Short mmCIF file of C-alpha atoms in Angstrom, two decimals:
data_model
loop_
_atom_site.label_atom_id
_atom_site.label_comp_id
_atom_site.label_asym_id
_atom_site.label_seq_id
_atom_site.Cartn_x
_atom_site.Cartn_y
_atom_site.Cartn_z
CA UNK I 1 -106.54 100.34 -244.35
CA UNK I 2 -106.92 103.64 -242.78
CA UNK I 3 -109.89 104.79 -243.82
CA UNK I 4 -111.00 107.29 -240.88
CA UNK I 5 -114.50 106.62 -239.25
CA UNK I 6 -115.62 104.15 -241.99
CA UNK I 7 -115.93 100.83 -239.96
CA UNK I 8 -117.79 103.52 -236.79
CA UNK I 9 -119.96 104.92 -240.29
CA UNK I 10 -120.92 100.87 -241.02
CA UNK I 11 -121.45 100.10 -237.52
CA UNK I 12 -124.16 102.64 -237.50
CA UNK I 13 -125.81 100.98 -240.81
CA UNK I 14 -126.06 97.48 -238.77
CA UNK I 15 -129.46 96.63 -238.53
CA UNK I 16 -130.94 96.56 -234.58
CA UNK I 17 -134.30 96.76 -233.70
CA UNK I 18 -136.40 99.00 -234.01
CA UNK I 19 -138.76 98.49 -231.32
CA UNK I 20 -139.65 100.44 -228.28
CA UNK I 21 -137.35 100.51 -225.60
CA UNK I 22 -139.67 99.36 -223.43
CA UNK I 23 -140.14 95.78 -225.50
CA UNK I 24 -136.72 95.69 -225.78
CA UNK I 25 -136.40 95.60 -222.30
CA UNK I 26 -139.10 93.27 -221.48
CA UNK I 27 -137.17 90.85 -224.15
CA UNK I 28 -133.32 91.48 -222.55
CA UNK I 29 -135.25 90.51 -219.17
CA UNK I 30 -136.71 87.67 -220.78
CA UNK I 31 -133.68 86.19 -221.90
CA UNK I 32 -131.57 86.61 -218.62
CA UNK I 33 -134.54 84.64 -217.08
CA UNK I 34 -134.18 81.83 -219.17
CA UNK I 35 -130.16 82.69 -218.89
CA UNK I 36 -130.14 82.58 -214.89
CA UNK I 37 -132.31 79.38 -214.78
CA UNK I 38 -131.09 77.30 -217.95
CA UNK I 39 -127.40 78.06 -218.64
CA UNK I 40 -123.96 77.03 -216.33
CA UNK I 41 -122.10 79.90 -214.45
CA UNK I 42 -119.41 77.94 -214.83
CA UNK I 43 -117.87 79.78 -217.34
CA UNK I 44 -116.83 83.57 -217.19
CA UNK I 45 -120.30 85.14 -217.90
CA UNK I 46 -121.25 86.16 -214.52
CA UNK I 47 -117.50 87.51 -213.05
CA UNK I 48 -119.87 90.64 -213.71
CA UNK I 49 -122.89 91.09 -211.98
CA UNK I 50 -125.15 92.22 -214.95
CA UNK I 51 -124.00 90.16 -217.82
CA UNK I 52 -124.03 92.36 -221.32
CA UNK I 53 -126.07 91.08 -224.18
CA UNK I 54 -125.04 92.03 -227.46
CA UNK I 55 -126.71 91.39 -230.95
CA UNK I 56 -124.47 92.76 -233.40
CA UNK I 57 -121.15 93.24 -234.30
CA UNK I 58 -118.75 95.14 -237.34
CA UNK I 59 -115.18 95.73 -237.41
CA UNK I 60 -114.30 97.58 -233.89
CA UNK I 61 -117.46 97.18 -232.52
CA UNK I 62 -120.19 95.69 -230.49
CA UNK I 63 -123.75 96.52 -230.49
CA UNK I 64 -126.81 95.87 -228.65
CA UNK I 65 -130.44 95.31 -229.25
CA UNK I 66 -130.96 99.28 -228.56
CA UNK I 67 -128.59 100.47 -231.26
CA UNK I 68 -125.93 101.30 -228.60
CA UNK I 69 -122.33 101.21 -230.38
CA UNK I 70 -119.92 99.49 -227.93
CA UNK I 71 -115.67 100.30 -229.09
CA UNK I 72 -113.85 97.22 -228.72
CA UNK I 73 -110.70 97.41 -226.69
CA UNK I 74 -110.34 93.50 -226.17
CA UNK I 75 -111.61 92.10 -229.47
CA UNK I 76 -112.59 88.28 -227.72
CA UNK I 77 -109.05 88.17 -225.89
CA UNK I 78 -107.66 88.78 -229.32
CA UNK I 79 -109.36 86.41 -231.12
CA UNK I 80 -110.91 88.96 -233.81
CA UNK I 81 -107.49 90.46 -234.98
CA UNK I 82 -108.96 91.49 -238.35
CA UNK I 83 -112.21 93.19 -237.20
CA UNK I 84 -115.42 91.67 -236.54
CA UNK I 85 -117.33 90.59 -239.82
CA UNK I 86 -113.49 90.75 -241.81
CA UNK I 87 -115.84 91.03 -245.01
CA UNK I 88 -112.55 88.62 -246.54
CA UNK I 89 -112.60 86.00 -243.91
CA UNK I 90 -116.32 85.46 -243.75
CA UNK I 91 -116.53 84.95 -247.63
CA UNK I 92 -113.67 82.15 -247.23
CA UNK I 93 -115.93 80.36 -244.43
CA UNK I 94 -119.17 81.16 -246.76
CA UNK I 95 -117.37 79.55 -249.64
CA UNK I 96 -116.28 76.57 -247.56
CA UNK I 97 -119.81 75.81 -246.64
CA UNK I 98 -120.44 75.63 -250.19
CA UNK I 99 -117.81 72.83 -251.02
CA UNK I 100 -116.60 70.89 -248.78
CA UNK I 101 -118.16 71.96 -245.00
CA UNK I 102 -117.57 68.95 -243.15
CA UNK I 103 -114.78 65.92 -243.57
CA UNK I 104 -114.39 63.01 -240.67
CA UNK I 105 -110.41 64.33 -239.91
CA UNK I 106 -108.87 60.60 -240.79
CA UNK I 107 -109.19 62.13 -244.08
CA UNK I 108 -107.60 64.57 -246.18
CA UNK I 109 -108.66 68.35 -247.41
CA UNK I 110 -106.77 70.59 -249.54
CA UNK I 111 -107.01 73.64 -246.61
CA UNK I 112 -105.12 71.72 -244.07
CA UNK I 113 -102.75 70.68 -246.05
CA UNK I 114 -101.79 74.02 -247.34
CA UNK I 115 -102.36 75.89 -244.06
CA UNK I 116 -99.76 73.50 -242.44
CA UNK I 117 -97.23 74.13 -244.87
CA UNK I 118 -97.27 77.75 -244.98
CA UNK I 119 -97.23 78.16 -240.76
CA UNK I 120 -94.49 75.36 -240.76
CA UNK I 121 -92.19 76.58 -243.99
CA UNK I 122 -92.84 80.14 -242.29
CA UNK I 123 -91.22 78.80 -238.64
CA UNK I 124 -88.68 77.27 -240.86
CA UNK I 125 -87.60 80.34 -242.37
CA UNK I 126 -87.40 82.49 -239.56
CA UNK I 127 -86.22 80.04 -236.58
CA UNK I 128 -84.33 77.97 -239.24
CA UNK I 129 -85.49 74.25 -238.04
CA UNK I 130 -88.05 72.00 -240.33
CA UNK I 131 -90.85 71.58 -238.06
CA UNK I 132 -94.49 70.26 -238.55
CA UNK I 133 -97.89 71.11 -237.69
CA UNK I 134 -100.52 69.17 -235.66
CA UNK I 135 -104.04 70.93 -235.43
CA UNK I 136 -106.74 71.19 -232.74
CA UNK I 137 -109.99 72.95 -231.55
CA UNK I 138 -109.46 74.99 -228.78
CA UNK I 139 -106.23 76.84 -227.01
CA UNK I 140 -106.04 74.58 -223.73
CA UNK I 141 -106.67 71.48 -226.60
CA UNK I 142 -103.90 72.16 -228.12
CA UNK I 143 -101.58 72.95 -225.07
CA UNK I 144 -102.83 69.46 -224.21
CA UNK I 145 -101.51 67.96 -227.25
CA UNK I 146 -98.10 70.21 -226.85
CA UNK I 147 -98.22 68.57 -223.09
CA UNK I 148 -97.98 65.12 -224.90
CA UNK I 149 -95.67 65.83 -227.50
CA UNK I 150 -92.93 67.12 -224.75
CA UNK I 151 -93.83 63.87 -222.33
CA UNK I 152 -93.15 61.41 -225.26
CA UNK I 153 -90.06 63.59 -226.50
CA UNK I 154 -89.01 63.54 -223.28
CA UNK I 155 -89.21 59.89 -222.39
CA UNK I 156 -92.36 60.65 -219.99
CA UNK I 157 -91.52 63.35 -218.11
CA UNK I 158 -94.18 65.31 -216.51
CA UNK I 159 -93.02 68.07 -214.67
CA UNK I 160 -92.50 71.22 -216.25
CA UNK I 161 -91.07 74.91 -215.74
CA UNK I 162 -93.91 77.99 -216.09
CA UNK I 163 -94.27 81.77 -215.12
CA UNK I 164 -95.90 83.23 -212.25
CA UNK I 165 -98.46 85.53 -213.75
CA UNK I 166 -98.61 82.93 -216.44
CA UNK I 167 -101.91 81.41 -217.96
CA UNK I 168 -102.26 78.38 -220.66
CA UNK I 169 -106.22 77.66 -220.21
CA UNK I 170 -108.32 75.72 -217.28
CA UNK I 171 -108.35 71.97 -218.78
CA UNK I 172 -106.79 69.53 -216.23
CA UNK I 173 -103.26 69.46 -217.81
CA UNK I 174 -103.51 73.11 -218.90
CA UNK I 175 -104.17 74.20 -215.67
CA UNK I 176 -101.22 72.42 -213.41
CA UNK I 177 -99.02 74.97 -215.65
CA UNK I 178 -101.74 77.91 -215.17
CA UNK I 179 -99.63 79.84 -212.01
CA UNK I 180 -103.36 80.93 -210.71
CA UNK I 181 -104.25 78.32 -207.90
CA UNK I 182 -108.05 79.37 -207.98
CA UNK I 183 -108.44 77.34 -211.37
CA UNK I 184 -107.36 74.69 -209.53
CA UNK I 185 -108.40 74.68 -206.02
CA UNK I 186 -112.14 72.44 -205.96
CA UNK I 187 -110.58 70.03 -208.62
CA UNK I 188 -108.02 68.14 -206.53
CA UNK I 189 -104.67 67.79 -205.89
CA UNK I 190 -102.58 68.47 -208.67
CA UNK I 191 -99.57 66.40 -208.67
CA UNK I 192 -97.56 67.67 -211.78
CA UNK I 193 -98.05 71.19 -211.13
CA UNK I 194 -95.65 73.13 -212.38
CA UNK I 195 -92.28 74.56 -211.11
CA UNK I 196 -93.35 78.62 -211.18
CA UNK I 197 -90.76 81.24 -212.00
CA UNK I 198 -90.70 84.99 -211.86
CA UNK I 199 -91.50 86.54 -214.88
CA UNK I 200 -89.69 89.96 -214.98
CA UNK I 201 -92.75 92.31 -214.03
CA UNK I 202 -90.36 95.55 -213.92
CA UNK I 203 -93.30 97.72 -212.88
CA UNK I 204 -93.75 95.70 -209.60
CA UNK I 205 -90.13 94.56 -208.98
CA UNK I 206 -87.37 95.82 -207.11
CA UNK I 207 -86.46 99.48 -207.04
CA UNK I 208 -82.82 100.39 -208.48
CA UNK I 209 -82.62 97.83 -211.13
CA UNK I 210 -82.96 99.12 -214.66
CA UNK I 211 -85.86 96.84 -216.77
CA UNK I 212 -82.54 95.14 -218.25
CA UNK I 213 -80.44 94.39 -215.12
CA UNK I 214 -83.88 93.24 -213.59
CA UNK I 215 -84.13 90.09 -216.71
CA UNK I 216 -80.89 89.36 -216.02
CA UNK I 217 -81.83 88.90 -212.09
CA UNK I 218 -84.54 86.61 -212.85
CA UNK I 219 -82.98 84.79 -215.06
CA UNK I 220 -79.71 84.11 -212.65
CA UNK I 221 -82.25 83.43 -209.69
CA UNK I 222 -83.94 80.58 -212.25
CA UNK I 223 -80.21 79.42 -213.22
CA UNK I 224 -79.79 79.02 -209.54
CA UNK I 225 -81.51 75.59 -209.49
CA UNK I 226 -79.37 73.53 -211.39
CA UNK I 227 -75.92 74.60 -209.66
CA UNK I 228 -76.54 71.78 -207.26
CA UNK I 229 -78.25 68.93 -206.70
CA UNK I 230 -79.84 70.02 -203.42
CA UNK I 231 -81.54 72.96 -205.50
CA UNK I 232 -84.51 70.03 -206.56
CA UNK I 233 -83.91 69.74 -210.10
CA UNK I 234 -80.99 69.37 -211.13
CA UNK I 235 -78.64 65.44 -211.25
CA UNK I 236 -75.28 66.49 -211.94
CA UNK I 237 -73.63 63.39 -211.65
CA UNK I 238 -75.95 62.76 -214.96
CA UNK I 239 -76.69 65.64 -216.09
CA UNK I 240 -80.31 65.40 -216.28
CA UNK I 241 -83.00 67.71 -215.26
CA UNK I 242 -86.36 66.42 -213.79
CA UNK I 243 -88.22 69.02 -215.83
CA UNK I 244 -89.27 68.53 -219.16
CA UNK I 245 -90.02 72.17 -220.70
CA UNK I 246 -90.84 75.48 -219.57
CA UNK I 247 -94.11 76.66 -220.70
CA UNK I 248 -93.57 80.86 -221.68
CA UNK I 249 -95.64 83.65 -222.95
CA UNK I 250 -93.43 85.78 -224.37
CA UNK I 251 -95.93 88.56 -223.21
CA UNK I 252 -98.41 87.55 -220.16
CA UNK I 253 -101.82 87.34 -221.47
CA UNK I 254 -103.92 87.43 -218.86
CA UNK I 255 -101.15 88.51 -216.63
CA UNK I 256 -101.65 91.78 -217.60
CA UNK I 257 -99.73 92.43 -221.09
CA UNK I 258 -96.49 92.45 -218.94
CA UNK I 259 -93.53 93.17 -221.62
CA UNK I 260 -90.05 91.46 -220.47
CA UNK I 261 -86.51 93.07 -221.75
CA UNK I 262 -85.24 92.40 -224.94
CA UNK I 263 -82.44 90.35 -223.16
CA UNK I 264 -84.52 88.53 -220.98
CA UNK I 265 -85.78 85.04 -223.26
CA UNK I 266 -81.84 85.24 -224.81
CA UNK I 267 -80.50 84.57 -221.77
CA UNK I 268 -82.99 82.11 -220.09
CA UNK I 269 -82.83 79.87 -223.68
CA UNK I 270 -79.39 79.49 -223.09
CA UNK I 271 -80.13 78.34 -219.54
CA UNK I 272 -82.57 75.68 -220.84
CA UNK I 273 -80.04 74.88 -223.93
CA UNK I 274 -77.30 73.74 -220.99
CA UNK I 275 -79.85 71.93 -219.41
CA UNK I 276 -81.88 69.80 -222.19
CA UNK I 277 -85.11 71.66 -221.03
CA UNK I 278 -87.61 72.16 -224.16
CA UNK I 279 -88.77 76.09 -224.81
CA UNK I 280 -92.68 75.70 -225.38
CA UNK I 281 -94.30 79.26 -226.94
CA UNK I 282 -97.97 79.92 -226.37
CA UNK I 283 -98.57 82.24 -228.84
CA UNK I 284 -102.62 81.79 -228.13
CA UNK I 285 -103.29 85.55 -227.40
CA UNK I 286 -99.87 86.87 -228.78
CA UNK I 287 -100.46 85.54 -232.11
CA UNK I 288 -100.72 86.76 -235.77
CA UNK I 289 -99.34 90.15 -235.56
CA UNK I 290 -100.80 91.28 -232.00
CA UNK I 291 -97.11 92.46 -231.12
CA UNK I 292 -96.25 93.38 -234.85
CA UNK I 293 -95.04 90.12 -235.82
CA UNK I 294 -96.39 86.88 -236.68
CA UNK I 295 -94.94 85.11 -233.41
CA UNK I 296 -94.66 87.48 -230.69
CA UNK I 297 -91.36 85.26 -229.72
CA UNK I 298 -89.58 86.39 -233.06
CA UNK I 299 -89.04 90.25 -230.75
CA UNK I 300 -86.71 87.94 -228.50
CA UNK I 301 -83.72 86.80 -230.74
CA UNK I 302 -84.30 83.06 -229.65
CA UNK I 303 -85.34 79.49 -231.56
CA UNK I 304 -88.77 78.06 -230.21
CA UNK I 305 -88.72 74.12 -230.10
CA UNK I 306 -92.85 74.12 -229.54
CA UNK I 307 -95.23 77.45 -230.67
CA UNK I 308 -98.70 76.74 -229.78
CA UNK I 309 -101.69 78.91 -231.54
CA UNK I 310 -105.24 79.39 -231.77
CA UNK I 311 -107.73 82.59 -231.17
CA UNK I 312 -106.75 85.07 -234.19
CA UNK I 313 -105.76 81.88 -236.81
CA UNK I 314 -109.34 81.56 -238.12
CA UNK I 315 -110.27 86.25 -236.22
CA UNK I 316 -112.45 84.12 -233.99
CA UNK I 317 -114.78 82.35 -237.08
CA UNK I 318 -115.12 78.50 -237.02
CA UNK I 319 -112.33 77.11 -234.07
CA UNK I 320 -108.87 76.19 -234.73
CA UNK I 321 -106.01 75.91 -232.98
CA UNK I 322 -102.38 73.94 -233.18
CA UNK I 323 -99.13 73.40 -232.54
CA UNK I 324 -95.69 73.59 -234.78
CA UNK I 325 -92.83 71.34 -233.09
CA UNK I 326 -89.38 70.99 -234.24
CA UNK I 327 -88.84 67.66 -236.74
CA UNK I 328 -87.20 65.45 -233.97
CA UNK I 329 -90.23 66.05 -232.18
CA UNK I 330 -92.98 65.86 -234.03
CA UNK I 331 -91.92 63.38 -237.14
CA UNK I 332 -94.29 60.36 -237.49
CA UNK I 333 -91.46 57.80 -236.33
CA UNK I 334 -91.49 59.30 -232.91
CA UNK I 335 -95.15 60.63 -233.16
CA UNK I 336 -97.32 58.35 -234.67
CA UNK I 337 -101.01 58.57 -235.59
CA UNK I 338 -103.83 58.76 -232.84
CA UNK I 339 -101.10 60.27 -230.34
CA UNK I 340 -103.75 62.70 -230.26
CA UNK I 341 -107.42 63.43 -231.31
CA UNK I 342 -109.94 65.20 -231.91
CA UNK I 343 -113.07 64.94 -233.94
CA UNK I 344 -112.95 68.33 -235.36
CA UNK I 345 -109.03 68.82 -235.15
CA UNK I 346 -108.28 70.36 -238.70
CA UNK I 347 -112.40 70.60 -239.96
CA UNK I 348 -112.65 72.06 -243.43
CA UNK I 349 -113.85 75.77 -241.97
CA UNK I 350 -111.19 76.32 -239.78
CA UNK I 351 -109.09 75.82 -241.94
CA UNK I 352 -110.00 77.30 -245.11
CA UNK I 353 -110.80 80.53 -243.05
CA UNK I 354 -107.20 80.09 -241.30
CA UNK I 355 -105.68 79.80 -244.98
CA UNK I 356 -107.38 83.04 -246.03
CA UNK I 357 -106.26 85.02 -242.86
CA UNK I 358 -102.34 83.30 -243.60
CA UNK I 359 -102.73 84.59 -247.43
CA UNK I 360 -103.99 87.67 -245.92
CA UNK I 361 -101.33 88.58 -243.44
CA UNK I 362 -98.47 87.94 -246.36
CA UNK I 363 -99.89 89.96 -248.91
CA UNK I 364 -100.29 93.26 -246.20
CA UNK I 365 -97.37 94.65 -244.08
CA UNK I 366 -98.99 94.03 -240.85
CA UNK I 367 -95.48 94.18 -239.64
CA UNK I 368 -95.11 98.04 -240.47
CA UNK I 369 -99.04 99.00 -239.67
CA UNK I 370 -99.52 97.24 -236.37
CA UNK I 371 -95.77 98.70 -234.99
CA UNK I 372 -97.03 102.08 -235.72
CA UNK I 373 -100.24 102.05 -234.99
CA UNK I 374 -99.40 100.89 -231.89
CA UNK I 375 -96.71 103.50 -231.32
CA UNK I 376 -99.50 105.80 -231.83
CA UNK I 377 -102.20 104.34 -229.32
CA UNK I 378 -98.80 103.93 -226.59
CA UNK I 379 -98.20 107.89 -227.10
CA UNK I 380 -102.21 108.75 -226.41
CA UNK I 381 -101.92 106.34 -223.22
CA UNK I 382 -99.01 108.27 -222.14
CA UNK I 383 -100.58 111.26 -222.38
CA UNK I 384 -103.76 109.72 -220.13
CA UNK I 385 -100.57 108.84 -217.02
CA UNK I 386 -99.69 112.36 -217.40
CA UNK I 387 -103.11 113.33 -217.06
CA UNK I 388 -104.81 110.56 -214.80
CA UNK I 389 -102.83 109.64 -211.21
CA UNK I 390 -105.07 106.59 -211.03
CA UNK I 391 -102.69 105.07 -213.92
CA UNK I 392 -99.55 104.04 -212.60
CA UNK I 393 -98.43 102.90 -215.35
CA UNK I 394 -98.20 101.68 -219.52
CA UNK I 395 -96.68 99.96 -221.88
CA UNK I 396 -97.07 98.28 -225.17
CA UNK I 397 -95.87 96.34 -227.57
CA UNK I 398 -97.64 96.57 -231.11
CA UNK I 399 -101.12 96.52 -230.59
CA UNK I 400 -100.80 94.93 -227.26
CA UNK I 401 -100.75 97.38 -224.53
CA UNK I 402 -101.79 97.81 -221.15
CA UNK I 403 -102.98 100.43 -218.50
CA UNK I 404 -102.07 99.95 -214.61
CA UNK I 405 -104.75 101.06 -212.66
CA UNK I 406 -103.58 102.20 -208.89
CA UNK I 407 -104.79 104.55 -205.76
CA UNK I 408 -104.77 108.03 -206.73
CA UNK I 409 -103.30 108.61 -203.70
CA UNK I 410 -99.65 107.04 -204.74
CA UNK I 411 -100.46 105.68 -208.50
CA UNK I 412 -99.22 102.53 -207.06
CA UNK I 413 -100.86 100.56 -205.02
CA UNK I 414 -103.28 98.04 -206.87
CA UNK I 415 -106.62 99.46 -207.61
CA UNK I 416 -109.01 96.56 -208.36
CA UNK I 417 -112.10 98.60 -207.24
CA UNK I 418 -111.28 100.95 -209.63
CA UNK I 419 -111.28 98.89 -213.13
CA UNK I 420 -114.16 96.67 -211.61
CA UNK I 421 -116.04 99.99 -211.72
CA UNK I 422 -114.47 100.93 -214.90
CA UNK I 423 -116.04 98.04 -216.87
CA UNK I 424 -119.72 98.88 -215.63
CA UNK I 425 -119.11 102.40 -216.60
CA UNK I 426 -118.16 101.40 -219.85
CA UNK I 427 -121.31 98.93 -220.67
CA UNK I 428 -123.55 101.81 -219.58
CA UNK I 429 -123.10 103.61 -223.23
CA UNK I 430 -123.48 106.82 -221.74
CA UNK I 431 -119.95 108.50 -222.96
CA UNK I 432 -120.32 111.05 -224.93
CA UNK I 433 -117.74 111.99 -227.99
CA UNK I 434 -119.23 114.40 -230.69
CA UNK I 435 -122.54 114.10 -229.71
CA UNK I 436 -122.61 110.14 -230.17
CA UNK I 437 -122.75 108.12 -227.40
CA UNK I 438 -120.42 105.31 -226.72
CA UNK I 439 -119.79 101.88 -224.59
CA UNK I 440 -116.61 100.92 -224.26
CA UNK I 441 -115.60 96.85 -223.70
CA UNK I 442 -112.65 96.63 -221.30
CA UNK I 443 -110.80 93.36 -220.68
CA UNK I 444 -109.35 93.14 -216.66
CA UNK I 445 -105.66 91.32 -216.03
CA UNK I 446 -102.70 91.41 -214.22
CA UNK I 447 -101.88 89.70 -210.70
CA UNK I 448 -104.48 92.06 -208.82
CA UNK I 449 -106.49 92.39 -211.61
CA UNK I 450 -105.97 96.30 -211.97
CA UNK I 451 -104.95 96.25 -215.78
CA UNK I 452 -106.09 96.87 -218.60
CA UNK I 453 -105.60 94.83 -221.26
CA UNK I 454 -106.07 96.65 -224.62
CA UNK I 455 -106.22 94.17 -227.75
CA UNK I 456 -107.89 96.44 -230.12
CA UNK I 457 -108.54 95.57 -233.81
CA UNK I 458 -105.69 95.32 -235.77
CA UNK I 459 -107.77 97.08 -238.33
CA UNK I 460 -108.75 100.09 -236.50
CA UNK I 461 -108.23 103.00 -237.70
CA UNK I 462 -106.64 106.36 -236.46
CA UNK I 463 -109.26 108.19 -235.72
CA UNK I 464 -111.18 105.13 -233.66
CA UNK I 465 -107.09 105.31 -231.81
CA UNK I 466 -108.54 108.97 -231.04
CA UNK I 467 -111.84 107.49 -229.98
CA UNK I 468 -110.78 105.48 -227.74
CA UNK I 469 -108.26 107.65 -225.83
CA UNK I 470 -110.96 110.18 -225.57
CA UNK I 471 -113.56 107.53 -224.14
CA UNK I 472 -110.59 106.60 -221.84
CA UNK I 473 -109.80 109.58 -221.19
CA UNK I 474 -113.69 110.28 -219.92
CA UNK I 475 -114.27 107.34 -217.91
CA UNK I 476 -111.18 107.85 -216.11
CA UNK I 477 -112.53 110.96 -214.53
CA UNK I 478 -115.82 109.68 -214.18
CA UNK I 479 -114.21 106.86 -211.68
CA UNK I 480 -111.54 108.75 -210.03
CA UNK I 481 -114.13 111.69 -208.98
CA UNK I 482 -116.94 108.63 -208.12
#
């Protein structure tokens, strides 16, 4: 799948406009007219001050009306795992329009069916429990669904465990287990928030402790809470928790990438195993071989009782998203039909594309490519901390990997002002590599929003790895000398 600058060679061949810049212009400034007068700001369009518009798009890249070849480093939030226009994916979702495009879901298609059994005899396999799956539309819709699945297992609990740092989407249930207040603040007061626990962000933690001893610390100070009753959770005369489940991404998404310790998710299972507290996996951005494996939990060593997925299922075509639960459950006697529901919960596209990516990611060691292609982009981003004092520090994990930003001054402190100007820089398409000029699409996380979140292509090649850390490389010293 290496195949050098081929997918930068078809980017080139895309066809933009060809008209002068100056009508190009006047149309761009038509459009955000219309844009700024006609269309919500509530979503996350305008956390930039000049929103982008982009008319075209081929495996690791974005392009505009002008021609301008933007390099992906974010790929939707890691919806487009397999490149943008996955020539194999888009001819499943072209065939599906062709036969069967649309079925009301109290009915039955073949592509459900088939997609369910291969994610769920795949879980059983590898985590060795018979599970099911239940489909949805949308990330939050399906950590919705998981929400009711755990209440009902659960005999109506509502209060669950999450991560500081940690993010499951902005609908009303989604977002009492979202650690970021701001998504909740003008909507009211949120009575089953969640209980949020340290995640173990070595980077910013105590000094002295080894990444290993500092998992082990978290995990003790989250054990803490059931060794008496006055600790708030905890009946030991019963021995019954008031929390449901805890809610993990195994990496933080929008977090900022943040990698725990190998140890850390074997030791805080066995925590929840003492306690009858559910482990829920959103695998929404971690998903279908981001970290090298299918679920990004399977680097851990522990059993899942809940995965929830979306994003890279369908690379970001038609929307899908679900959950696998453990038999006990998620079996019809104890979850019947209409628990949940949506219209377009398992529609024909979704899932005939998601069935094609599934097929896809069997028949190709993803496994192998993504772990050392990722190796690869980690060792050019080590190379930028040795060269750059603005990056405090990296990491990675497959092909999800991350860049702190800091103050030259100590490469620590938080730099916000830094990546803010960062992303303008890289929407100007003014780096220059070759003599071709280049955008580059950044993604911002972390707690002070100074990462970098890289979720390239799965697809890209070696030489677009080079690319990038040379673009990188540029716009670093184009901010730290601004």
């Amino acid at each position: 799948m290496d195949d050098g600058f081929t997918l930068l060679d078809r980017a080139e061949q895309v066809d933009v406009s060809s008209a002068p810049a100056a009508t190009l212009a006047e149309e761009e400034a038509r459009l955000l007219a219309l844009e700024a007068e006609y269309c919500s700001h509530g979503d996350t369009v305008h956390y930039t001050q000049f929103p982008k518009i982009f008319s075209g798009c081929e495996g690791s890249f974005m392009l505009d009306a002008a021609g301008n070849r933007f390099l992906d480093l974010q790929m939707w939030y890691s919806a487009v795992n397999f490149g943008y226009a996955n020539p194999r994916l888009n001819n499943a979702l072209k065939r599906q329009i062709d036969t069967l495009p649309q079925v009301a879901s109290q009915y039955l298609h073949r592509e459900k069916i088939e997609l369910a059994a291969m994610i769920a005899q795949d879980a059983q396999r590898k985590f060795g429990a018979k599970g099911r799956v239940h489909f949805n539309v949308g990330g939050a819709q399906a950590v919705e669904d998981s929400l009711k699945l755990v209440r009902n297992a659960k005999k109506g609990k509502s209060l669950m465990f999450a991560f500081e740092g940690g993010y499951h989407g902005r609908t009303l249930g989604a977002s009492a287990i979202t650690s970021s207040y701001r998504y909740r603040r003008r909507f009211g007061h949120f009575g089953e928030r969640a209980h949020f626990i340290p995640f173990p962000y070595h980077f910013r933690g105590p000094k002295g402790m080894s990444k290993e001893e500092y998992g082990h610390h978290c995990v003790q100070q989250f054990a803490r809470l059931f060794e008496s009753e006055y600790n708030g959770v905890w009946d030991p005369k019963v021995g019954e928790a008031e929390y449901a489940a805890f809610y993990v991404e195994p990496l933080q998404g929008t977090g900022g990438y943040v990698i725990p310790p190998p140890n850390f998710f074997i030791e805080l299972k066995k925590v929840l195993d003492q306690h009858g507290i559910l482990l829920v996996v959103d695998e929404i951005q971690m998903g279908f071989y981001r970290t090298g494996k299918l679920w990004s939990i399977e680097h851990f060593g522990v059993q899942p009782d809940v995965i929830i997925f979306g994003k890279a299922v369908t690379n970001g075509l038609n929307p899908l998203s679900g959950i696998w639960a453990k038999e006990e459950l998620i079996n019809p006697t104890v979850f019947p039909p209409g628990s949940t529901h949506s219209t377009f919960n398992a529609n024909p596209l979704g899932t005939a594309v998601a069935l094609e990516a599934m097929k896809m990611m069997e028949e190709e060691d993803y496994e192998t490519m993504v772990m050392a292609k990722g190796a690869y982009f980690l060792e050019g981003l080590q190379g930028l901390k040795r060269r750059h004092r603005i990056v405090g520090e990296v990491d990675g994990l497959g092909m999800a990997l991350r860049i702190e930003i800091c103050e030259p001054h100590d490469s620590f402190t938080p730099s916000k002002r830094l990546v803010d100007l960062m992303c303008d820089e890289g929407m100007k398409a003014d780096l220059d590599v070759g003599g071709k000029r280049y955008g580059l699409v950044l993604d911002i996380g972390g707690y002070y929003k100074n990462v970098i979140t890289l979720a390239p292509a799965l697809t890209m090649s070696y030489a677009e790895i080079d690319l990038a850390i040379e673009l990188l490389d540029q716009l670093f010293a184009r901010v730290a000398s601004a």
